[in-house]
Amino acid sequence: MAGLTSAEAAARLAAEGPNELPQPDRRTLPRIALEVLREPMLALLIGGGALYLALGDTKEALILLVFAGLSVVITVVQEARTERVLEALRDLTSPRALVIRDGERRRIPGREVVRGDAIVLAEGDRVPADAHLVEAQDLQADESLLTGESAPVRKRASDAAPAESPRPGGDDQPMVYSGALIVRGGGLAEVAATGVRSEIGKIGKSLGGLETEAPRLQQQTRRLVMIAAAFGGMVSLAVVALYWTLRGGALDALLAGVAIGMSMLPEEFPVVLTVFMAMGAWRISQARVLTRRATAIEALGAATVLCTDKTGTLTQNRMAIAELRGPGGEKFVVGPDARTLPPPAAKILTIGVLASAREPFDPMEKAFHALALQTGASPPSGEIVRVYPLRPDCLAVTQVWALAEAPAAQMVAAKGAPEDIAALCRLCPAERAKLAASVEEMAASGLRVLGVARADFADAAFPEAQADFAFTFLGLVGLADPIRDDVPAAVAECRSAGIRVVMITGDYPATALAIARQAGILSDGFLTGREIEGLSAEDLAARVRKTSVFARIMPDQKLRIVEAMKANGEVVAMTGDGVNDALSLKAAHIGVAMGGRGTDVAREASSIVLLDDDFGSIVKTVRLGRRIYDNLRKAMSFIFAVHVPIAGLALAPLLLGAPILFGPVHIAFLEMVIDPVCSLVFEAETEEDGLMRRPPRDPAEPLFSVPMIVWGLFQGAFALALVGAIYIVALGRGMPVDEVRALVFFSLVIAIVALILVNRSTRASLFKAVLRPNRALAITLPAVAATLAGSLLWPNLRDLFRFGPLHADDLSLSLGVGLVTLVALESLKAVLMRPAARKAQ
């Protein structure tokens, strides 16, 4: 089946639309704008503009409304950018499909599947669209998403598509449905309906999508904002009442209250959290890792154990047959340039090919086909008439062939775990002991070992189980899968970060230990699946504390390992790729699914998907997760710090009986500085030195810890004391109000710049922190400097801000405030913060 051409598929995609259902929660530009218009800060800006209009001050009113418009534009652009990021992530998270296009197999996002596509289905796949089965090998599907029935249903192929698509449910239908899960076998199908035209579309269900919020962090942020807003609201009302009582003038009192409210409202917190989580997920995706749930970003920095598979994650997943052994133990070494094989070795290889898929996707089966093609060991022609797939109780695959040259008899080919092949062949104890010694020897050199057997069968009715065939043992096949080049360094990096790497594999123990040694994984011996079966939960929890190599593990045993580690207080990251891995992926704190060879159900159960199945990508993700969380805390600390001097200086004139210093226009300008700094500058900060030499973060640690809040408030109080002192001295010397306003405003902005530099790092020296590149900061600071210069040199802007002229000594004093703030806080940070950081390490 050649499938569609790329041109045909593109034309149908354009005509019929993508294979997806409408997402009601998708945020369009109008919806984003409407959400922004409901923000309290915008309401305060518009309210201030209306009050100025009522006072007859049109210029102030227009400027405030312009600031409101700028606030809307900046927020909408920022939110739209975030939504584009999330949209790209939704595309990546959509179920993937293996289709035949232009006669070749291709992996594409499920949303790109079109009517008429030929899709290849395998165990563990989520069906991307309603389709008619053309070929089916022992195929069963779980259609519970559509029917509510959890029992899988059997499918059969038919030559022609039914005139009317039958409803989901029931055995022996020739149709598979979008959203169903292939739990057994495989097949080839032609897509009949996509998107809203599929059965799942008709009943209006969705396959789920990216979760874009971190509940724990959002709850903390929301609670803090509500507390601050309530406190700020009470202070604003008190200011209005006092101003009105002491000075008269209702509109002026309301303007003072608006300014105080704007200065005290920490509206940056939810914006920062949203931007950091979305941009963090995007940054992680650049490392070929997809974050399906933003909570994973929070959890990454707390991971203490990283459980990984061997094949394709630690190794290159590029299998090649390196050795063959006959039933008597005779060895046949296969070189990379081998062109022929001795007859006994060729026989083993031929049966191994017959026990593999015709068009293999599995790397080991590809290795069988590749060597057969290389050495000319072509298998006989024929058709597969029965398949006995891999089972938990028998790790072997058996395929029954009707051969063209002997149609009256069938050849039965089997390959799988040596011990299970030995059981199928009913080897005696002595033969099994000899076989085990050969397997041990091959596995100790890092080879993955499979057994091969054959049988002849002439009856019309096939047995229910493959164990009922009379198998003859043919030999062993050793496959080499070299370790990835970057794995030893990545494992060492995990160890320095306090993260223990654990290998969990279905492979033979000697092979697992050999690969573990090469990777640098330290372990006191190994533990097998059969040993785990005999251990109680308490005994297993004790064993997993020191064991880092688990071999011959079945997927359900992975769950027990995860639960045992969690019982020990570990924060567990677990990798998986199969249908049965879903439980362990769900149970782990961080489920990591394989994107390349993983099944859709594994990806759906996970919080992270490795797009390249590379262990090094997991370590990069941990590094990025730690950086993102670090930068988020820096931004939050800055927000606490910056609101103290702004609110204090807005409130000071009322307490001192002086003229109002800042109006809504000044606060609005400061917000134009603070917002991009919080959400863009700190998000773009590079990682701290020694990031991966710290121990994992305590998962119970709150985002807004008491030390962080105290440190932020102290920074703000220090800046307020310096700028406030300048304000009081200037008033005492009788400076005109407009000059005092300019001097204090300039001093405050430069102090805010100093707070930015102080909060860029909690560990690096000031020299390193200043020199560390940050493109967003490099754009923001010159823009602020240009605006300040314009407010002095451009008369219209100077009149708008109600600034008087500043002299060289005034500017020197403002710069001195910033310098003192920077040096003093950096010195104090060196005394207080860095020892605390070292203690945490």
mmCIF file of N, CA and C in Angstrom, residues 532-607:
data_model
loop_
_atom_site.group_PDB
_atom_site.id
_atom_site.type_symbol
_atom_site.label_atom_id
_atom_site.label_comp_id
_atom_site.label_asym_id
_atom_site.label_seq_id
_atom_site.Cartn_x
_atom_site.Cartn_y
_atom_site.Cartn_z
ATOM 1 N N ILE A 532 12.415 -9.517 42.896
ATOM 2 C CA ILE A 532 11.476 -8.509 43.403
ATOM 3 C C ILE A 532 10.143 -9.146 43.764
ATOM 4 N N GLU A 533 9.709 -10.135 42.974
ATOM 5 C CA GLU A 533 8.436 -10.801 43.243
ATOM 6 C C GLU A 533 8.410 -11.429 44.630
ATOM 7 N N GLY A 534 9.571 -11.857 45.116
ATOM 8 C CA GLY A 534 9.619 -12.513 46.422
ATOM 9 C C GLY A 534 9.864 -11.581 47.581
ATOM 10 N N LEU A 535 9.951 -10.269 47.324
ATOM 11 C CA LEU A 535 10.238 -9.314 48.390
ATOM 12 C C LEU A 535 8.975 -8.603 48.840
ATOM 13 N N SER A 536 8.880 -8.353 50.127
ATOM 14 C CA SER A 536 7.785 -7.537 50.646
ATOM 15 C C SER A 536 8.063 -6.079 50.324
ATOM 16 N N ALA A 537 7.072 -5.212 50.526
ATOM 17 C CA ALA A 537 7.242 -3.791 50.240
ATOM 18 C C ALA A 537 8.360 -3.198 51.096
ATOM 19 N N GLU A 538 8.441 -3.618 52.378
ATOM 20 C CA GLU A 538 9.469 -3.090 53.272
ATOM 21 C C GLU A 538 10.856 -3.564 52.844
ATOM 22 N N ASP A 539 10.971 -4.856 52.479
ATOM 23 C CA ASP A 539 12.264 -5.382 52.056
ATOM 24 C C ASP A 539 12.720 -4.738 50.745
ATOM 25 N N LEU A 540 11.768 -4.533 49.831
ATOM 26 C CA LEU A 540 12.124 -3.904 48.563
ATOM 27 C C LEU A 540 12.584 -2.466 48.785
ATOM 28 N N ALA A 541 11.911 -1.745 49.685
ATOM 29 C CA ALA A 541 12.321 -0.370 49.982
ATOM 30 C C ALA A 541 13.740 -0.326 50.523
ATOM 31 N N ALA A 542 14.106 -1.335 51.326
ATOM 32 C CA ALA A 542 15.470 -1.395 51.861
ATOM 33 C C ALA A 542 16.476 -1.709 50.753
ATOM 34 N N ARG A 543 16.106 -2.607 49.835
ATOM 35 C CA ARG A 543 17.044 -3.006 48.767
ATOM 36 C C ARG A 543 17.287 -1.876 47.762
ATOM 37 N N VAL A 544 16.242 -1.106 47.445
ATOM 38 C CA VAL A 544 16.408 -0.079 46.411
ATOM 39 C C VAL A 544 17.243 1.101 46.885
ATOM 40 N N ARG A 545 17.510 1.182 48.187
ATOM 41 C CA ARG A 545 18.344 2.282 48.671
ATOM 42 C C ARG A 545 19.762 2.193 48.116
ATOM 43 N N LYS A 546 20.253 0.962 47.927
ATOM 44 C CA LYS A 546 21.641 0.782 47.483
ATOM 45 C C LYS A 546 21.755 0.189 46.089
ATOM 46 N N THR A 547 20.674 -0.339 45.570
ATOM 47 C CA THR A 547 20.720 -0.980 44.257
ATOM 48 C C THR A 547 20.381 0.026 43.168
ATOM 49 N N SER A 548 21.242 0.088 42.150
ATOM 50 C CA SER A 548 21.007 1.020 41.044
ATOM 51 C C SER A 548 20.916 0.325 39.701
ATOM 52 N N VAL A 549 20.953 -1.012 39.695
ATOM 53 C CA VAL A 549 20.801 -1.771 38.450
ATOM 54 C C VAL A 549 19.718 -2.822 38.671
ATOM 55 N N PHE A 550 18.639 -2.705 37.894
ATOM 56 C CA PHE A 550 17.528 -3.652 37.963
ATOM 57 C C PHE A 550 17.401 -4.307 36.586
ATOM 58 N N ALA A 551 17.475 -5.641 36.553
ATOM 59 C CA ALA A 551 17.480 -6.355 35.283
ATOM 60 C C ALA A 551 16.320 -7.341 35.217
ATOM 61 N N ARG A 552 15.962 -7.692 33.975
ATOM 62 C CA ARG A 552 14.852 -8.616 33.734
ATOM 63 C C ARG A 552 13.584 -8.112 34.425
ATOM 64 N N ILE A 553 13.324 -6.821 34.267
ATOM 65 C CA ILE A 553 12.202 -6.176 34.944
ATOM 66 C C ILE A 553 11.024 -6.066 33.984
ATOM 67 N N MET A 554 9.857 -6.493 34.451
ATOM 68 C CA MET A 554 8.623 -6.317 33.711
ATOM 69 C C MET A 554 8.011 -4.958 34.071
ATOM 70 N N PRO A 555 7.175 -4.406 33.180
ATOM 71 C CA PRO A 555 6.612 -3.074 33.451
ATOM 72 C C PRO A 555 5.882 -2.957 34.781
ATOM 73 N N ASP A 556 5.144 -3.995 35.197
ATOM 74 C CA ASP A 556 4.422 -3.886 36.460
ATOM 75 C C ASP A 556 5.381 -3.848 37.646
ATOM 76 N N GLN A 557 6.585 -4.420 37.457
ATOM 77 C CA GLN A 557 7.577 -4.373 38.535
ATOM 78 C C GLN A 557 8.211 -2.993 38.639
ATOM 79 N N LYS A 558 8.204 -2.244 37.529
ATOM 80 C CA LYS A 558 8.678 -0.858 37.582
ATOM 81 C C LYS A 558 7.858 -0.066 38.594
ATOM 82 N N LEU A 559 6.558 -0.323 38.615
ATOM 83 C CA LEU A 559 5.678 0.395 39.539
ATOM 84 C C LEU A 559 6.080 0.115 40.980
ATOM 85 N N ARG A 560 6.392 -1.131 41.283
ATOM 86 C CA ARG A 560 6.813 -1.479 42.642
ATOM 87 C C ARG A 560 8.119 -0.774 43.010
ATOM 88 N N ILE A 561 9.035 -0.676 42.047
ATOM 89 C CA ILE A 561 10.309 0.008 42.310
ATOM 90 C C ILE A 561 10.063 1.479 42.606
ATOM 91 N N VAL A 562 9.196 2.111 41.803
ATOM 92 C CA VAL A 562 8.878 3.524 42.017
ATOM 93 C C VAL A 562 8.247 3.729 43.387
ATOM 94 N N GLU A 563 7.276 2.877 43.734
ATOM 95 C CA GLU A 563 6.601 3.027 45.024
ATOM 96 C C GLU A 563 7.582 2.828 46.175
ATOM 97 N N ALA A 564 8.520 1.884 46.015
ATOM 98 C CA ALA A 564 9.515 1.651 47.071
ATOM 99 C C ALA A 564 10.416 2.862 47.246
ATOM 100 N N MET A 565 10.817 3.467 46.136
ATOM 101 C CA MET A 565 11.671 4.657 46.233
ATOM 102 C C MET A 565 10.913 5.816 46.856
ATOM 103 N N LYS A 566 9.648 5.972 46.496
ATOM 104 C CA LYS A 566 8.844 7.042 47.091
ATOM 105 C C LYS A 566 8.662 6.815 48.589
ATOM 106 N N ALA A 567 8.539 5.549 48.981
ATOM 107 C CA ALA A 567 8.411 5.236 50.405
ATOM 108 C C ALA A 567 9.669 5.627 51.172
ATOM 109 N N ASN A 568 10.810 5.655 50.471
ATOM 110 C CA ASN A 568 12.068 6.074 51.090
ATOM 111 C C ASN A 568 12.247 7.583 51.100
ATOM 112 N N GLY A 569 11.238 8.313 50.614
ATOM 113 C CA GLY A 569 11.318 9.764 50.597
ATOM 114 C C GLY A 569 12.002 10.346 49.383
ATOM 115 N N GLU A 570 12.235 9.519 48.352
ATOM 116 C CA GLU A 570 12.886 10.012 47.144
ATOM 117 C C GLU A 570 11.881 10.750 46.258
ATOM 118 N N VAL A 571 12.378 11.713 45.485
ATOM 119 C CA VAL A 571 11.595 12.353 44.433
ATOM 120 C C VAL A 571 12.037 11.706 43.125
ATOM 121 N N VAL A 572 11.132 10.964 42.500
ATOM 122 C CA VAL A 572 11.504 10.028 41.444
ATOM 123 C C VAL A 572 11.120 10.538 40.066
ATOM 124 N N ALA A 573 12.096 10.495 39.158
ATOM 125 C CA ALA A 573 11.836 10.684 37.729
ATOM 126 C C ALA A 573 11.980 9.318 37.069
ATOM 127 N N MET A 574 10.985 8.921 36.270
ATOM 128 C CA MET A 574 10.951 7.574 35.686
ATOM 129 C C MET A 574 10.756 7.667 34.182
ATOM 130 N N THR A 575 11.568 6.911 33.439
ATOM 131 C CA THR A 575 11.391 6.844 31.992
ATOM 132 C C THR A 575 10.586 5.605 31.624
ATOM 133 N N GLY A 576 9.876 5.669 30.506
ATOM 134 C CA GLY A 576 9.102 4.529 30.025
ATOM 135 C C GLY A 576 8.695 4.745 28.590
ATOM 136 N N ASP A 577 8.345 3.649 27.907
ATOM 137 C CA ASP A 577 7.956 3.787 26.504
ATOM 138 C C ASP A 577 6.767 2.923 26.115
ATOM 139 N N GLY A 578 6.403 1.963 26.938
ATOM 140 C CA GLY A 578 5.362 1.015 26.552
ATOM 141 C C GLY A 578 4.008 1.305 27.179
ATOM 142 N N VAL A 579 2.999 0.542 26.710
ATOM 143 C CA VAL A 579 1.654 0.670 27.252
ATOM 144 C C VAL A 579 1.658 0.401 28.752
ATOM 145 N N ASN A 580 2.344 -0.657 29.153
ATOM 146 C CA ASN A 580 2.320 -1.060 30.557
ATOM 147 C C ASN A 580 3.201 -0.187 31.443
ATOM 148 N N ASP A 581 3.957 0.743 30.835
ATOM 149 C CA ASP A 581 4.754 1.667 31.630
ATOM 150 C C ASP A 581 3.910 2.820 32.165
ATOM 151 N N ALA A 582 2.672 2.946 31.689
ATOM 152 C CA ALA A 582 1.851 4.101 32.047
ATOM 153 C C ALA A 582 1.671 4.218 33.556
ATOM 154 N N LEU A 583 1.487 3.096 34.252
ATOM 155 C CA LEU A 583 1.282 3.148 35.701
ATOM 156 C C LEU A 583 2.495 3.709 36.415
ATOM 157 N N SER A 584 3.694 3.229 36.059
ATOM 158 C CA SER A 584 4.899 3.720 36.724
ATOM 159 C C SER A 584 5.173 5.167 36.356
ATOM 160 N N LEU A 585 4.853 5.563 35.128
ATOM 161 C CA LEU A 585 5.034 6.962 34.720
ATOM 162 C C LEU A 585 4.101 7.872 35.505
ATOM 163 N N LYS A 586 2.861 7.415 35.716
ATOM 164 C CA LYS A 586 1.902 8.191 36.503
ATOM 165 C C LYS A 586 2.314 8.250 37.968
ATOM 166 N N ALA A 587 2.834 7.135 38.474
ATOM 167 C CA ALA A 587 3.182 7.056 39.892
ATOM 168 C C ALA A 587 4.397 7.903 40.227
ATOM 169 N N ALA A 588 5.334 8.033 39.279
ATOM 170 C CA ALA A 588 6.539 8.817 39.527
ATOM 171 C C ALA A 588 6.188 10.300 39.662
ATOM 172 N N HIS A 589 7.020 11.024 40.385
ATOM 173 C CA HIS A 589 6.811 12.464 40.493
ATOM 174 C C HIS A 589 6.987 13.136 39.133
ATOM 175 N N ILE A 590 7.923 12.614 38.331
ATOM 176 C CA ILE A 590 8.167 13.145 36.987
ATOM 177 C C ILE A 590 8.202 11.949 36.037
ATOM 178 N N GLY A 591 7.160 11.786 35.239
ATOM 179 C CA GLY A 591 7.124 10.716 34.245
ATOM 180 C C GLY A 591 7.778 11.195 32.959
ATOM 181 N N VAL A 592 8.747 10.419 32.469
ATOM 182 C CA VAL A 592 9.494 10.794 31.270
ATOM 183 C C VAL A 592 9.240 9.733 30.202
ATOM 184 N N ALA A 593 8.530 10.109 29.148
ATOM 185 C CA ALA A 593 8.206 9.163 28.077
ATOM 186 C C ALA A 593 9.190 9.324 26.925
ATOM 187 N N MET A 594 9.431 8.215 26.239
ATOM 188 C CA MET A 594 10.288 8.235 25.068
ATOM 189 C C MET A 594 9.481 8.737 23.864
ATOM 190 N N GLY A 595 9.934 9.785 23.229
ATOM 191 C CA GLY A 595 9.204 10.337 22.096
ATOM 192 C C GLY A 595 9.454 9.587 20.807
ATOM 193 N N GLY A 596 10.657 9.024 20.653
ATOM 194 C CA GLY A 596 10.991 8.333 19.409
ATOM 195 C C GLY A 596 10.352 6.973 19.319
ATOM 196 N N ARG A 597 10.611 6.129 20.328
ATOM 197 C CA ARG A 597 10.087 4.764 20.271
ATOM 198 C C ARG A 597 8.912 4.557 21.214
ATOM 199 N N GLY A 598 8.533 5.613 21.955
ATOM 200 C CA GLY A 598 7.474 5.470 22.935
ATOM 201 C C GLY A 598 6.093 5.409 22.313
ATOM 202 N N THR A 599 5.175 4.804 23.038
ATOM 203 C CA THR A 599 3.789 4.716 22.586
ATOM 204 C C THR A 599 3.027 5.954 23.031
ATOM 205 N N ASP A 600 1.898 6.198 22.362
ATOM 206 C CA ASP A 600 1.088 7.366 22.694
ATOM 207 C C ASP A 600 0.577 7.313 24.120
ATOM 208 N N VAL A 601 0.219 6.126 24.595
ATOM 209 C CA VAL A 601 -0.327 6.034 25.951
ATOM 210 C C VAL A 601 0.751 6.355 26.978
ATOM 211 N N ALA A 602 2.005 5.987 26.696
ATOM 212 C CA ALA A 602 3.096 6.347 27.598
ATOM 213 C C ALA A 602 3.282 7.859 27.616
ATOM 214 N N ARG A 603 3.205 8.486 26.452
ATOM 215 C CA ARG A 603 3.355 9.938 26.387
ATOM 216 C C ARG A 603 2.222 10.639 27.135
ATOM 217 N N GLU A 604 1.009 10.098 27.018
ATOM 218 C CA GLU A 604 -0.133 10.722 27.689
ATOM 219 C C GLU A 604 -0.019 10.609 29.207
ATOM 220 N N ALA A 605 0.621 9.550 29.698
ATOM 221 C CA ALA A 605 0.750 9.349 31.140
ATOM 222 C C ALA A 605 1.908 10.136 31.725
ATOM 223 N N SER A 606 2.765 10.687 30.875
ATOM 224 C CA SER A 606 3.989 11.321 31.337
ATOM 225 C C SER A 606 3.809 12.826 31.487
ATOM 226 N N SER A 607 4.769 13.448 32.169
ATOM 227 C CA SER A 607 4.800 14.903 32.256
ATOM 228 C C SER A 607 5.882 15.483 31.362
#
